[in-house]
Structures are given as structure tokens and as C-alpha cells.
Amino acid sequence: MSLLGPYVLAALLVGIGVYGALSRRNAVLMLIGVELILGGALVLLVSTAAAGQDQWSGGTVLSLFVITIAAAEVAVALAVILGVFRFRGEIDLFGRGR
């Protein structure tokens, strides 16, 4: 099985995610960039695990843990963003403080 396609897809997702996380000032858009980075890592992990010969690959099981942790991360980050929005009235992370 050729892994070139999934590797290119993972690299594109990570590249777009890094660009989105570093170039945006909005906290929600930065969070979306971080999730794209995690998505690229998951594509790489699952495709590499699928290329293995084992019946139960550790990569597939590990990807389920990563998805669970990413969901918890999004929930906590959105709660923090909501708290910042209620306190400051904006979600611009690098804006002027009041």
C-alpha cells in the first residue's frame, strides 16, 4: 500500500492548520487551526496503522484516544473563550485590554 497520498493529505492539513493558528487573532479560528493540526496527525496515524500487518493495530486504538482528547480540548477551550467573551466583550486574543 502506497502511503504517499495520506502523507500528502496529512502534510496539507498540518500546514493549513499551522497557518490558521498562527495568522489569526480570533480565538475560535485559532482553535479551528489546532483541530486541523490534530486532524492531520490522525490521518497520518491511521494510514500508517492501516499499512501494518497486525490485526489490532495500536495506531487505530491510539487514534480513538486522540479523538476523545480533542473533543475534551474543544469543550474546555470553547468554555474559556466564552468566559473571555463575557469578560472583555471580544474574543480577539491579542487585542487591547480594558
Short mmCIF file of C-alpha atoms in Angstrom, two decimals:
data_model
loop_
_atom_site.label_atom_id
_atom_site.label_comp_id
_atom_site.label_asym_id
_atom_site.label_seq_id
_atom_site.Cartn_x
_atom_site.Cartn_y
_atom_site.Cartn_z
CA MET A 1 0.00 0.00 0.00
CA SER A 2 1.41 3.36 -1.02
CA LEU A 3 1.36 5.92 1.76
CA LEU A 4 2.16 8.92 -0.41
CA GLY A 5 -1.44 10.12 -0.68
CA PRO A 6 -2.24 10.05 3.05
CA TYR A 7 1.13 11.60 3.88
CA VAL A 8 0.49 14.47 1.46
CA LEU A 9 -3.01 14.94 2.87
CA ALA A 10 -1.66 14.95 6.42
CA ALA A 11 1.03 17.47 5.48
CA LEU A 12 -1.56 19.73 3.84
CA LEU A 13 -3.85 19.57 6.86
CA VAL A 14 -1.00 20.33 9.25
CA GLY A 15 0.26 23.17 7.04
CA ILE A 16 -3.17 24.77 6.76
CA GLY A 17 -3.70 24.30 10.49
CA VAL A 18 -0.39 25.93 11.41
CA TYR A 19 -1.11 28.83 9.08
CA GLY A 20 -4.60 29.23 10.53
CA ALA A 21 -3.42 29.03 14.13
CA LEU A 22 -0.56 31.49 13.71
CA SER A 23 -2.12 34.04 11.38
CA ARG A 24 -5.48 34.56 13.09
CA ARG A 25 -6.26 36.75 16.05
CA ASN A 26 -9.70 35.31 16.68
CA ALA A 27 -9.66 32.59 19.34
CA VAL A 28 -12.23 30.41 17.60
CA LEU A 29 -10.30 30.48 14.32
CA MET A 30 -7.10 29.61 16.17
CA LEU A 31 -8.91 26.66 17.75
CA ILE A 32 -10.03 25.50 14.30
CA GLY A 33 -6.39 25.66 13.17
CA VAL A 34 -5.32 23.50 16.10
CA GLU A 35 -8.04 21.00 15.26
CA LEU A 36 -6.78 20.84 11.67
CA ILE A 37 -3.32 20.02 13.01
CA LEU A 38 -4.81 17.21 15.09
CA GLY A 39 -6.75 16.01 12.05
CA GLY A 40 -3.54 15.80 10.04
CA ALA A 41 -1.89 13.82 12.81
CA LEU A 42 -4.85 11.45 12.90
CA VAL A 43 -4.73 10.89 9.13
CA LEU A 44 -1.04 10.08 9.43
CA LEU A 45 -1.59 7.79 12.40
CA VAL A 46 -4.47 5.82 10.91
CA SER A 47 -2.89 5.47 7.46
CA THR A 48 0.37 4.24 8.95
CA ALA A 49 -1.50 1.80 11.17
CA ALA A 50 -3.52 0.52 8.20
CA ALA A 51 -0.30 -0.22 6.32
CA GLY A 52 0.84 -2.53 9.13
CA GLN A 53 0.25 -6.26 9.16
CA ASP A 54 -1.26 -6.60 12.65
CA GLN A 55 -4.90 -7.50 13.19
CA TRP A 56 -5.25 -4.98 16.02
CA SER A 57 -3.07 -2.02 15.26
CA GLY A 58 -2.09 0.24 18.07
CA GLY A 59 -2.45 3.26 15.80
CA THR A 60 -6.17 2.80 15.38
CA VAL A 61 -6.74 2.45 19.10
CA LEU A 62 -4.50 5.42 19.77
CA SER A 63 -6.45 7.49 17.25
CA LEU A 64 -9.64 6.87 19.26
CA PHE A 65 -7.91 8.26 22.34
CA VAL A 66 -6.71 11.29 20.36
CA ILE A 67 -10.25 11.95 19.11
CA THR A 68 -11.57 11.75 22.69
CA ILE A 69 -8.89 14.10 23.99
CA ALA A 70 -9.51 16.51 21.10
CA ALA A 71 -13.23 16.62 21.92
CA ALA A 72 -12.46 17.41 25.55
CA GLU A 73 -9.95 20.05 24.44
CA VAL A 74 -12.56 21.74 22.26
CA ALA A 75 -15.09 21.76 25.09
CA VAL A 76 -12.65 23.33 27.55
CA ALA A 77 -11.32 25.83 25.00
CA LEU A 78 -14.79 26.96 24.00
CA ALA A 79 -15.71 27.39 27.68
CA VAL A 80 -12.61 29.56 28.18
CA ILE A 81 -13.37 31.55 25.03
CA LEU A 82 -16.94 32.12 26.22
CA GLY A 83 -15.64 33.33 29.59
CA VAL A 84 -13.22 35.71 27.89
CA PHE A 85 -16.01 36.99 25.66
CA ARG A 86 -18.26 37.66 28.64
CA PHE A 87 -15.45 39.46 30.47
CA ARG A 88 -13.94 41.50 27.62
CA GLY A 89 -16.76 41.62 25.09
CA GLU A 90 -14.50 40.31 22.31
CA ILE A 91 -12.60 37.14 21.50
CA ASP A 92 -9.59 38.80 19.92
CA LEU A 93 -6.68 37.28 21.84
CA PHE A 94 -4.16 39.98 21.02
CA GLY A 95 -6.47 42.98 21.23
CA ARG A 96 -6.22 45.89 23.57
CA GLY A 97 -7.12 45.01 27.15
CA ARG A 98 -9.61 47.10 29.08
#
